[in-house]
């Protein structure tokens, strides 16, 4: 890690990419319109960014289609594509401070996290998917006779990707890496709060050897650029990470346009269940991480803590101690462990939940929005206990550093409470009883169960939800399934 001074001076001398990236070059939005991009930790403008709309989406999809059809990328061998994407991973590593800073400036998260987690994570995810590219075999069906029935995995064509602001570079990477490695062309619409790392990534991809037109970025607003991509008649597949409400819109857009495939990674309200036989110190450390990491702006945040009633007071005390240790401040300071919310609007939304929570439950610590360096976008790490099952703060995704603690007495009660959610992204279970851990893992309706940890995740394992947390999986070789179709080629001889 470099120093506070280093990141501050780099931030002040940064040259932002602010236009649409279409067919291998930066171009203004056709309308000439721009929107202000604000740094939430100062409240000050970083830059004006091109406000793409349906015309720019059209140009980007056309470039992506042309590139796909002429085979400049789609007909390269998997090994050739691997080399280019490995180059991209290397370039991200070579520019790690810059890539990290772009996300920190755009959405207010601590530089220590973007330097150590987000930016190297993106490089690693690209590398991992690239390395897998030429190690996956097609199939031949056991027909027998004078027949060869090949079952081949082929790219889909043009992929539209719409991503959120909470991990701008990584959410884009999770979509891009498998989409590109399998030979597709991509049009990416980043979140309006955080377009900068995607635009720089596009430039690095060109430097890495990705042909023009294969990867395009159109910054802009969801209602226009995002919707235009979702409704485009020449987009074969739309992959989305974001809220459940907007995810449902993409299903509607697809139904009302060309029936494109839609894959959704959406919201969550993940339960973290702690039994008395667990390592309670470790459970408390990780429970705090599970809700406070990234200002709680994590889809799989462990926002519901279900503790056995016999250890409730002890766990509430431990969690309060952990919350007190969090250092909020300038995200460019490597000592800062919690930054600003992504913008004042979102901070105000979280604040409304805090006010509701104060009526519904017992406030243990935090509970307020406050200012640092003239920015009103900071929220105190907050814990509520004695949260009734039907409370708003126990049900709704807050997407902030707000923990709701509830108690249970029996295993069945814990399972019932955990599953009582429209979401099903992730869950954690803390116990030293292996049989109990496996039993719960079977019964929890979620995409990932972490046992004696929280938010277990790697490039090797699929990530995604059940119920209204969405469907389809990012990461692992299974992510390739979203970006390819099975094609049967039957030969008689
Ligand atoms: P969001 O409001 O759903 O926005 C996500 C993306 O959709 C943004 O690019 C947004 O553009 C675009 N969008 C918004 N309205 C649209 C519309 N009417 N038509 C088409 N596109 C539209 O979500 P967010 O607030 O950025 O992110 C927070 C949410 O993401 C949370 O619910 C969180 O759980 C979820 N999330 C899920 C995962 C997962 O893997 N399951 C991971 C991370 C986050 P604008 O920026 O212009 O609004
Ligand atoms: Mg911003």
PDB file of C-alpha atoms in Angstrom, residues 93-368:
ATOM      1  CA  UNK A  93      -2.030  -5.378 -12.372  1.00  0.00           C
ATOM      2  CA  UNK A  94       0.392  -2.882 -13.902  1.00  0.00           C
ATOM      3  CA  UNK A  95      -2.188  -0.131 -13.395  1.00  0.00           C
ATOM      4  CA  UNK A  96      -3.536  -1.342 -10.078  1.00  0.00           C
ATOM      5  CA  UNK A  97      -3.337   2.003  -8.219  1.00  0.00           C
ATOM      6  CA  UNK A  98      -5.152   3.807 -10.999  1.00  0.00           C
ATOM      7  CA  UNK A  99      -7.892   1.168 -11.340  1.00  0.00           C
ATOM      8  CA  UNK A 100      -8.356   1.119  -7.554  1.00  0.00           C
ATOM      9  CA  UNK A 101      -8.500   4.905  -7.338  1.00  0.00           C
ATOM     10  CA  UNK A 102     -11.125   5.161 -10.057  1.00  0.00           C
ATOM     11  CA  UNK A 103     -13.542   3.020  -8.025  1.00  0.00           C
ATOM     12  CA  UNK A 104     -12.655   4.739  -4.743  1.00  0.00           C
ATOM     13  CA  UNK A 105     -13.226   8.203  -6.200  1.00  0.00           C
ATOM     14  CA  UNK A 106     -16.396   7.141  -7.969  1.00  0.00           C
ATOM     15  CA  UNK A 107     -18.199   5.376  -5.161  1.00  0.00           C
ATOM     16  CA  UNK A 108     -16.453   6.261  -1.904  1.00  0.00           C
ATOM     17  CA  UNK A 109     -15.062   2.934  -0.738  1.00  0.00           C
ATOM     18  CA  UNK A 110     -11.704   2.771   1.097  1.00  0.00           C
ATOM     19  CA  UNK A 111      -8.569   2.697  -1.034  1.00  0.00           C
ATOM     20  CA  UNK A 112      -7.231  -0.154   1.103  1.00  0.00           C
ATOM     21  CA  UNK A 113     -10.062  -2.304  -0.272  1.00  0.00           C
ATOM     22  CA  UNK A 114      -9.864  -1.272  -3.928  1.00  0.00           C
ATOM     23  CA  UNK A 115      -6.070  -1.699  -3.922  1.00  0.00           C
ATOM     24  CA  UNK A 116      -6.105  -5.043  -2.116  1.00  0.00           C
ATOM     25  CA  UNK A 117      -9.436  -6.564  -3.161  1.00  0.00           C
ATOM     26  CA  UNK A 118     -11.282  -4.997  -6.093  1.00  0.00           C
ATOM     27  CA  UNK A 119      -8.503  -4.247  -8.585  1.00  0.00           C
ATOM     28  CA  UNK A 120      -6.345  -7.350  -8.022  1.00  0.00           C
ATOM     29  CA  UNK A 121      -9.583  -9.341  -7.893  1.00  0.00           C
ATOM     30  CA  UNK A 122     -10.529  -8.125 -11.349  1.00  0.00           C
ATOM     31  CA  UNK A 123      -7.095  -9.110 -12.716  1.00  0.00           C
ATOM     32  CA  UNK A 124      -7.376 -12.520 -11.100  1.00  0.00           C
ATOM     33  CA  UNK A 125     -10.920 -13.158 -12.402  1.00  0.00           C
ATOM     34  CA  UNK A 126      -9.840 -12.276 -15.950  1.00  0.00           C
ATOM     35  CA  UNK A 127      -6.805 -14.516 -15.578  1.00  0.00           C
ATOM     36  CA  UNK A 128      -8.792 -17.403 -14.173  1.00  0.00           C
ATOM     37  CA  UNK A 129     -11.402 -17.358 -16.931  1.00  0.00           C
ATOM     38  CA  UNK A 130      -8.734 -16.915 -19.606  1.00  0.00           C
ATOM     39  CA  UNK A 131      -6.823 -19.922 -18.337  1.00  0.00           C
ATOM     40  CA  UNK A 132      -9.986 -22.016 -18.480  1.00  0.00           C
ATOM     41  CA  UNK A 133     -10.668 -21.011 -22.091  1.00  0.00           C
ATOM     42  CA  UNK A 134      -8.752 -23.824 -23.782  1.00  0.00           C
ATOM     43  CA  UNK A 135      -9.365 -26.497 -21.163  1.00  0.00           C
ATOM     44  CA  UNK A 136     -13.037 -27.193 -21.673  1.00  0.00           C
ATOM     45  CA  UNK A 137     -13.962 -29.911 -24.174  1.00  0.00           C
ATOM     46  CA  UNK A 138     -17.056 -30.356 -26.284  1.00  0.00           C
ATOM     47  CA  UNK A 139     -18.948 -33.673 -26.319  1.00  0.00           C
ATOM     48  CA  UNK A 140     -19.839 -36.428 -28.730  1.00  0.00           C
ATOM     49  CA  UNK A 141     -23.088 -38.268 -28.036  1.00  0.00           C
ATOM     50  CA  UNK A 142     -22.904 -42.080 -27.746  1.00  0.00           C
ATOM     51  CA  UNK A 143     -25.144 -42.693 -30.782  1.00  0.00           C
ATOM     52  CA  UNK A 144     -23.145 -45.600 -32.199  1.00  0.00           C
ATOM     53  CA  UNK A 145     -23.537 -46.568 -35.847  1.00  0.00           C
ATOM     54  CA  UNK A 146     -22.235 -44.472 -38.713  1.00  0.00           C
ATOM     55  CA  UNK A 147     -23.091 -41.238 -36.968  1.00  0.00           C
ATOM     56  CA  UNK A 148     -21.153 -38.556 -35.168  1.00  0.00           C
ATOM     57  CA  UNK A 149     -23.389 -36.321 -33.074  1.00  0.00           C
ATOM     58  CA  UNK A 150     -21.268 -33.464 -31.821  1.00  0.00           C
ATOM     59  CA  UNK A 151     -22.523 -31.310 -28.962  1.00  0.00           C
ATOM     60  CA  UNK A 152     -20.640 -28.073 -29.222  1.00  0.00           C
ATOM     61  CA  UNK A 153     -20.680 -24.967 -27.025  1.00  0.00           C
ATOM     62  CA  UNK A 154     -20.913 -21.885 -29.216  1.00  0.00           C
ATOM     63  CA  UNK A 155     -20.932 -18.197 -28.324  1.00  0.00           C
ATOM     64  CA  UNK A 156     -24.298 -16.422 -28.341  1.00  0.00           C
ATOM     65  CA  UNK A 157     -23.300 -13.281 -30.247  1.00  0.00           C
ATOM     66  CA  UNK A 158     -23.876  -9.864 -28.716  1.00  0.00           C
ATOM     67  CA  UNK A 159     -24.118  -9.686 -24.926  1.00  0.00           C
ATOM     68  CA  UNK A 160     -25.586  -6.657 -23.146  1.00  0.00           C
ATOM     69  CA  UNK A 161     -24.292  -6.211 -19.600  1.00  0.00           C
ATOM     70  CA  UNK A 162     -25.786  -3.806 -17.046  1.00  0.00           C
ATOM     71  CA  UNK A 163     -24.005  -3.561 -13.707  1.00  0.00           C
ATOM     72  CA  UNK A 164     -24.301  -1.749 -10.350  1.00  0.00           C
ATOM     73  CA  UNK A 165     -21.969   0.608  -8.511  1.00  0.00           C
ATOM     74  CA  UNK A 166     -21.022  -1.369  -5.412  1.00  0.00           C
ATOM     75  CA  UNK A 167     -18.021  -3.147  -6.966  1.00  0.00           C
ATOM     76  CA  UNK A 168     -17.838  -1.311 -10.287  1.00  0.00           C
ATOM     77  CA  UNK A 169     -14.755  -2.984 -11.740  1.00  0.00           C
ATOM     78  CA  UNK A 170     -15.416  -6.437 -10.342  1.00  0.00           C
ATOM     79  CA  UNK A 171     -19.102  -6.640 -11.301  1.00  0.00           C
ATOM     80  CA  UNK A 172     -18.138  -5.665 -14.860  1.00  0.00           C
ATOM     81  CA  UNK A 173     -15.345  -8.250 -14.795  1.00  0.00           C
ATOM     82  CA  UNK A 174     -17.610 -11.056 -13.614  1.00  0.00           C
ATOM     83  CA  UNK A 175     -19.712 -10.551 -16.752  1.00  0.00           C
ATOM     84  CA  UNK A 176     -16.963  -9.631 -19.206  1.00  0.00           C
ATOM     85  CA  UNK A 177     -14.426 -12.338 -18.470  1.00  0.00           C
ATOM     86  CA  UNK A 178     -16.598 -15.360 -19.352  1.00  0.00           C
ATOM     87  CA  UNK A 179     -18.421 -13.471 -22.123  1.00  0.00           C
ATOM     88  CA  UNK A 180     -15.210 -12.493 -23.918  1.00  0.00           C
ATOM     89  CA  UNK A 181     -13.354 -15.724 -23.303  1.00  0.00           C
ATOM     90  CA  UNK A 182     -16.153 -17.674 -25.005  1.00  0.00           C
ATOM     91  CA  UNK A 183     -16.000 -15.443 -28.105  1.00  0.00           C
ATOM     92  CA  UNK A 184     -18.913 -13.043 -27.693  1.00  0.00           C
ATOM     93  CA  UNK A 185     -18.982  -9.293 -28.257  1.00  0.00           C
ATOM     94  CA  UNK A 186     -20.171  -7.125 -25.347  1.00  0.00           C
ATOM     95  CA  UNK A 187     -21.896  -3.796 -24.763  1.00  0.00           C
ATOM     96  CA  UNK A 188     -21.561  -2.719 -21.129  1.00  0.00           C
ATOM     97  CA  UNK A 189     -23.705  -0.101 -19.367  1.00  0.00           C
ATOM     98  CA  UNK A 190     -22.018   0.764 -16.055  1.00  0.00           C
ATOM     99  CA  UNK A 191     -23.961   2.356 -13.195  1.00  0.00           C
ATOM    100  CA  UNK A 192     -24.301   6.123 -13.477  1.00  0.00           C
ATOM    101  CA  UNK A 193     -22.452   6.603 -10.168  1.00  0.00           C
ATOM    102  CA  UNK A 194     -19.420   4.610 -11.254  1.00  0.00           C
ATOM    103  CA  UNK A 195     -18.573   4.654 -14.978  1.00  0.00           C
ATOM    104  CA  UNK A 196     -14.852   5.452 -14.748  1.00  0.00           C
ATOM    105  CA  UNK A 197     -13.154   2.089 -14.197  1.00  0.00           C
ATOM    106  CA  UNK A 198     -15.139   0.442 -17.016  1.00  0.00           C
ATOM    107  CA  UNK A 199     -14.059   3.141 -19.471  1.00  0.00           C
ATOM    108  CA  UNK A 200     -10.399   2.765 -18.523  1.00  0.00           C
ATOM    109  CA  UNK A 201     -10.763  -1.024 -18.666  1.00  0.00           C
ATOM    110  CA  UNK A 202     -11.987  -0.766 -22.265  1.00  0.00           C
ATOM    111  CA  UNK A 203      -8.849   1.140 -23.215  1.00  0.00           C
ATOM    112  CA  UNK A 204      -6.655  -1.436 -21.469  1.00  0.00           C
ATOM    113  CA  UNK A 205      -8.475  -4.224 -23.302  1.00  0.00           C
ATOM    114  CA  UNK A 206      -7.543  -2.631 -26.626  1.00  0.00           C
ATOM    115  CA  UNK A 207      -3.930  -2.338 -25.476  1.00  0.00           C
ATOM    116  CA  UNK A 208      -4.097  -6.027 -24.547  1.00  0.00           C
ATOM    117  CA  UNK A 209      -4.997  -6.897 -28.143  1.00  0.00           C
ATOM    118  CA  UNK A 210      -8.795  -7.116 -28.025  1.00  0.00           C
ATOM    119  CA  UNK A 211     -10.035  -6.161 -31.504  1.00  0.00           C
ATOM    120  CA  UNK A 212     -12.144  -3.011 -31.900  1.00  0.00           C
ATOM    121  CA  UNK A 213     -15.884  -3.457 -31.540  1.00  0.00           C
ATOM    122  CA  UNK A 214     -15.667  -6.552 -29.348  1.00  0.00           C
ATOM    123  CA  UNK A 215     -16.064  -4.622 -26.095  1.00  0.00           C
ATOM    124  CA  UNK A 216     -18.033  -1.375 -25.975  1.00  0.00           C
ATOM    125  CA  UNK A 217     -19.015   0.803 -23.013  1.00  0.00           C
ATOM    126  CA  UNK A 218     -21.960   3.191 -23.027  1.00  0.00           C
ATOM    127  CA  UNK A 219     -22.229   5.228 -19.819  1.00  0.00           C
ATOM    128  CA  UNK A 220     -25.614   6.755 -19.095  1.00  0.00           C
ATOM    129  CA  UNK A 221     -28.809   6.345 -17.137  1.00  0.00           C
ATOM    130  CA  UNK A 222     -30.708   3.150 -16.566  1.00  0.00           C
ATOM    131  CA  UNK A 223     -34.018   4.413 -17.894  1.00  0.00           C
ATOM    132  CA  UNK A 224     -32.513   5.317 -21.243  1.00  0.00           C
ATOM    133  CA  UNK A 225     -29.212   3.534 -21.999  1.00  0.00           C
ATOM    134  CA  UNK A 226     -30.009   0.523 -19.780  1.00  0.00           C
ATOM    135  CA  UNK A 227     -33.523   0.136 -21.077  1.00  0.00           C
ATOM    136  CA  UNK A 228     -32.382   0.551 -24.709  1.00  0.00           C
ATOM    137  CA  UNK A 229     -29.949  -2.325 -24.238  1.00  0.00           C
ATOM    138  CA  UNK A 230     -32.629  -4.452 -22.581  1.00  0.00           C
ATOM    139  CA  UNK A 231     -35.049  -3.798 -25.447  1.00  0.00           C
ATOM    140  CA  UNK A 232     -32.555  -4.000 -28.310  1.00  0.00           C
ATOM    141  CA  UNK A 233     -33.648  -6.380 -31.061  1.00  0.00           C
ATOM    142  CA  UNK A 234     -30.062  -7.368 -31.897  1.00  0.00           C
ATOM    143  CA  UNK A 235     -28.812  -8.211 -28.406  1.00  0.00           C
ATOM    144  CA  UNK A 236     -28.784 -11.981 -27.858  1.00  0.00           C
ATOM    145  CA  UNK A 237     -28.429 -12.057 -24.110  1.00  0.00           C
ATOM    146  CA  UNK A 238     -28.687  -9.544 -21.291  1.00  0.00           C
ATOM    147  CA  UNK A 239     -26.751 -10.127 -18.080  1.00  0.00           C
ATOM    148  CA  UNK A 240     -27.571  -7.954 -15.116  1.00  0.00           C
ATOM    149  CA  UNK A 241     -26.449  -7.329 -11.564  1.00  0.00           C
ATOM    150  CA  UNK A 242     -28.493  -4.874  -9.551  1.00  0.00           C
ATOM    151  CA  UNK A 243     -31.757  -4.548  -7.699  1.00  0.00           C
ATOM    152  CA  UNK A 244     -34.603  -7.024  -7.861  1.00  0.00           C
ATOM    153  CA  UNK A 245     -37.000  -4.324  -9.116  1.00  0.00           C
ATOM    154  CA  UNK A 246     -34.814  -3.474 -12.103  1.00  0.00           C
ATOM    155  CA  UNK A 247     -34.078  -7.150 -12.726  1.00  0.00           C
ATOM    156  CA  UNK A 248     -37.806  -7.700 -13.229  1.00  0.00           C
ATOM    157  CA  UNK A 249     -37.827  -4.855 -15.758  1.00  0.00           C
ATOM    158  CA  UNK A 250     -35.214  -6.657 -17.838  1.00  0.00           C
ATOM    159  CA  UNK A 251     -37.448  -9.717 -17.998  1.00  0.00           C
ATOM    160  CA  UNK A 252     -40.250  -7.465 -19.230  1.00  0.00           C
ATOM    161  CA  UNK A 253     -37.975  -5.732 -21.781  1.00  0.00           C
ATOM    162  CA  UNK A 254     -36.963  -9.125 -23.158  1.00  0.00           C
ATOM    163  CA  UNK A 255     -40.572 -10.312 -23.373  1.00  0.00           C
ATOM    164  CA  UNK A 256     -41.598  -7.148 -25.185  1.00  0.00           C
ATOM    165  CA  UNK A 257     -38.669  -7.237 -27.631  1.00  0.00           C
ATOM    166  CA  UNK A 258     -36.729 -10.180 -29.052  1.00  0.00           C
ATOM    167  CA  UNK A 259     -37.008 -12.706 -26.197  1.00  0.00           C
ATOM    168  CA  UNK A 260     -33.286 -12.380 -25.520  1.00  0.00           C
ATOM    169  CA  UNK A 261     -31.939 -14.539 -22.736  1.00  0.00           C
ATOM    170  CA  UNK A 262     -31.836 -12.698 -19.414  1.00  0.00           C
ATOM    171  CA  UNK A 263     -29.651 -13.657 -16.446  1.00  0.00           C
ATOM    172  CA  UNK A 264     -30.155 -11.820 -13.176  1.00  0.00           C
ATOM    173  CA  UNK A 265     -28.056 -11.384 -10.050  1.00  0.00           C
ATOM    174  CA  UNK A 266     -30.220  -9.269  -7.774  1.00  0.00           C
ATOM    175  CA  UNK A 267     -30.834  -8.339  -4.151  1.00  0.00           C
ATOM    176  CA  UNK A 268     -30.396 -10.159  -0.873  1.00  0.00           C
ATOM    177  CA  UNK A 269     -31.121 -10.171   2.848  1.00  0.00           C
ATOM    178  CA  UNK A 270     -28.739 -12.890   3.881  1.00  0.00           C
ATOM    179  CA  UNK A 271     -29.061 -14.565   7.288  1.00  0.00           C
ATOM    180  CA  UNK A 272     -26.037 -15.374   9.444  1.00  0.00           C
ATOM    181  CA  UNK A 273     -26.998 -18.079  11.960  1.00  0.00           C
ATOM    182  CA  UNK A 274     -24.873 -18.509  15.087  1.00  0.00           C
ATOM    183  CA  UNK A 275     -25.181 -21.491  17.425  1.00  0.00           C
ATOM    184  CA  UNK A 276     -23.670 -21.500  20.956  1.00  0.00           C
ATOM    185  CA  UNK A 277     -21.152 -24.242  20.064  1.00  0.00           C
ATOM    186  CA  UNK A 278     -19.374 -22.007  17.504  1.00  0.00           C
ATOM    187  CA  UNK A 279     -16.108 -20.122  17.955  1.00  0.00           C
ATOM    188  CA  UNK A 280     -17.907 -16.975  19.058  1.00  0.00           C
ATOM    189  CA  UNK A 281     -14.902 -14.620  18.773  1.00  0.00           C
ATOM    190  CA  UNK A 282     -14.362 -15.591  15.175  1.00  0.00           C
ATOM    191  CA  UNK A 283     -18.098 -15.561  14.491  1.00  0.00           C
ATOM    192  CA  UNK A 284     -18.294 -11.994  15.815  1.00  0.00           C
ATOM    193  CA  UNK A 285     -15.294 -10.864  13.734  1.00  0.00           C
ATOM    194  CA  UNK A 286     -16.785 -12.301  10.582  1.00  0.00           C
ATOM    195  CA  UNK A 287     -20.348 -11.197  11.345  1.00  0.00           C
ATOM    196  CA  UNK A 288     -19.022  -7.634  11.601  1.00  0.00           C
ATOM    197  CA  UNK A 289     -17.125  -8.048   8.347  1.00  0.00           C
ATOM    198  CA  UNK A 290     -20.205  -9.603   6.750  1.00  0.00           C
ATOM    199  CA  UNK A 291     -22.327  -6.513   7.363  1.00  0.00           C
ATOM    200  CA  UNK A 292     -19.819  -3.641   7.455  1.00  0.00           C
ATOM    201  CA  UNK A 293     -17.473  -4.517   4.576  1.00  0.00           C
ATOM    202  CA  UNK A 294     -17.922  -2.115   1.643  1.00  0.00           C
ATOM    203  CA  UNK A 295     -20.210   0.097   3.817  1.00  0.00           C
ATOM    204  CA  UNK A 296     -22.714  -2.769   3.769  1.00  0.00           C
ATOM    205  CA  UNK A 297     -23.237  -2.157   0.056  1.00  0.00           C
ATOM    206  CA  UNK A 298     -22.901  -5.834  -0.734  1.00  0.00           C
ATOM    207  CA  UNK A 299     -25.651  -7.942  -2.304  1.00  0.00           C
ATOM    208  CA  UNK A 300     -24.736 -10.907  -0.120  1.00  0.00           C
ATOM    209  CA  UNK A 301     -24.189  -8.818   3.051  1.00  0.00           C
ATOM    210  CA  UNK A 302     -25.065 -10.815   6.181  1.00  0.00           C
ATOM    211  CA  UNK A 303     -27.637  -8.241   7.217  1.00  0.00           C
ATOM    212  CA  UNK A 304     -29.722 -10.532   9.444  1.00  0.00           C
ATOM    213  CA  UNK A 305     -27.906 -11.991  12.426  1.00  0.00           C
ATOM    214  CA  UNK A 306     -29.844 -14.913  13.919  1.00  0.00           C
ATOM    215  CA  UNK A 307     -28.297 -15.828  17.263  1.00  0.00           C
ATOM    216  CA  UNK A 308     -29.309 -18.533  19.693  1.00  0.00           C
ATOM    217  CA  UNK A 309     -31.116 -16.851  22.594  1.00  0.00           C
ATOM    218  CA  UNK A 310     -28.575 -18.218  25.127  1.00  0.00           C
ATOM    219  CA  UNK A 311     -25.743 -16.182  23.568  1.00  0.00           C
ATOM    220  CA  UNK A 312     -27.663 -13.105  22.504  1.00  0.00           C
ATOM    221  CA  UNK A 313     -26.295 -10.646  25.087  1.00  0.00           C
ATOM    222  CA  UNK A 314     -22.754 -11.885  24.600  1.00  0.00           C
ATOM    223  CA  UNK A 315     -22.952 -11.558  20.798  1.00  0.00           C
ATOM    224  CA  UNK A 316     -24.593  -8.139  20.916  1.00  0.00           C
ATOM    225  CA  UNK A 317     -21.679  -6.956  23.107  1.00  0.00           C
ATOM    226  CA  UNK A 318     -19.066  -8.446  20.782  1.00  0.00           C
ATOM    227  CA  UNK A 319     -20.665  -6.916  17.713  1.00  0.00           C
ATOM    228  CA  UNK A 320     -20.872  -3.516  19.389  1.00  0.00           C
ATOM    229  CA  UNK A 321     -17.133  -3.737  20.177  1.00  0.00           C
ATOM    230  CA  UNK A 322     -16.345  -4.509  16.536  1.00  0.00           C
ATOM    231  CA  UNK A 323     -18.526  -1.664  15.250  1.00  0.00           C
ATOM    232  CA  UNK A 324     -16.706   0.757  17.591  1.00  0.00           C
ATOM    233  CA  UNK A 325     -13.372  -0.168  16.019  1.00  0.00           C
ATOM    234  CA  UNK A 326     -14.394   0.854  12.486  1.00  0.00           C
ATOM    235  CA  UNK A 327     -12.549   3.926  11.265  1.00  0.00           C
ATOM    236  CA  UNK A 328     -14.654   6.141   9.035  1.00  0.00           C
ATOM    237  CA  UNK A 329     -12.966   8.873   7.087  1.00  0.00           C
ATOM    238  CA  UNK A 330     -11.445   9.949   3.803  1.00  0.00           C
ATOM    239  CA  UNK A 331     -11.450   6.850   1.583  1.00  0.00           C
ATOM    240  CA  UNK A 332      -8.032   7.874   0.217  1.00  0.00           C
ATOM    241  CA  UNK A 333      -6.510   7.367   3.671  1.00  0.00           C
ATOM    242  CA  UNK A 334      -5.195   3.773   3.877  1.00  0.00           C
ATOM    243  CA  UNK A 335      -6.237   3.732   7.560  1.00  0.00           C
ATOM    244  CA  UNK A 336      -9.912   4.258   6.708  1.00  0.00           C
ATOM    245  CA  UNK A 337     -11.977   1.094   7.019  1.00  0.00           C
ATOM    246  CA  UNK A 338     -15.394   2.473   6.073  1.00  0.00           C
ATOM    247  CA  UNK A 339     -15.984   5.126   3.437  1.00  0.00           C
ATOM    248  CA  UNK A 340     -18.961   7.096   2.161  1.00  0.00           C
ATOM    249  CA  UNK A 341     -22.211   5.698   0.801  1.00  0.00           C
ATOM    250  CA  UNK A 342     -22.268   5.783  -2.993  1.00  0.00           C
ATOM    251  CA  UNK A 343     -24.174   9.079  -3.022  1.00  0.00           C
ATOM    252  CA  UNK A 344     -26.240  11.345  -0.788  1.00  0.00           C
ATOM    253  CA  UNK A 345     -29.484   9.927  -2.195  1.00  0.00           C
ATOM    254  CA  UNK A 346     -28.539   6.434  -1.172  1.00  0.00           C
ATOM    255  CA  UNK A 347     -27.316   7.683   2.238  1.00  0.00           C
ATOM    256  CA  UNK A 348     -30.706   9.325   2.762  1.00  0.00           C
ATOM    257  CA  UNK A 349     -32.446   6.099   1.799  1.00  0.00           C
ATOM    258  CA  UNK A 350     -30.377   4.215   4.386  1.00  0.00           C
ATOM    259  CA  UNK A 351     -31.134   6.966   6.919  1.00  0.00           C
ATOM    260  CA  UNK A 352     -34.877   6.399   6.406  1.00  0.00           C
ATOM    261  CA  UNK A 353     -34.347   2.742   7.330  1.00  0.00           C
ATOM    262  CA  UNK A 354     -32.417   3.870  10.428  1.00  0.00           C
ATOM    263  CA  UNK A 355     -35.379   5.984  11.505  1.00  0.00           C
ATOM    264  CA  UNK A 356     -37.803   3.120  10.927  1.00  0.00           C
ATOM    265  CA  UNK A 357     -35.471   0.773  12.818  1.00  0.00           C
ATOM    266  CA  UNK A 358     -35.421   3.102  15.830  1.00  0.00           C
ATOM    267  CA  UNK A 359     -39.196   2.620  16.096  1.00  0.00           C
ATOM    268  CA  UNK A 360     -39.154  -1.103  15.439  1.00  0.00           C
ATOM    269  CA  UNK A 361     -36.218  -2.371  17.492  1.00  0.00           C
ATOM    270  CA  UNK A 362     -33.538  -1.558  20.053  1.00  0.00           C
ATOM    271  CA  UNK A 363     -30.661   0.595  18.796  1.00  0.00           C
ATOM    272  CA  UNK A 364     -27.328  -0.739  20.066  1.00  0.00           C
ATOM    273  CA  UNK A 365     -24.880   1.544  18.278  1.00  0.00           C
ATOM    274  CA  UNK A 366     -24.805   4.068  15.419  1.00  0.00           C
ATOM    275  CA  UNK A 367     -28.087   5.070  13.841  1.00  0.00           C
ATOM    276  CA  UNK A 368     -27.202   8.331  12.121  1.00  0.00           C
TER     277      UNK A 368
END
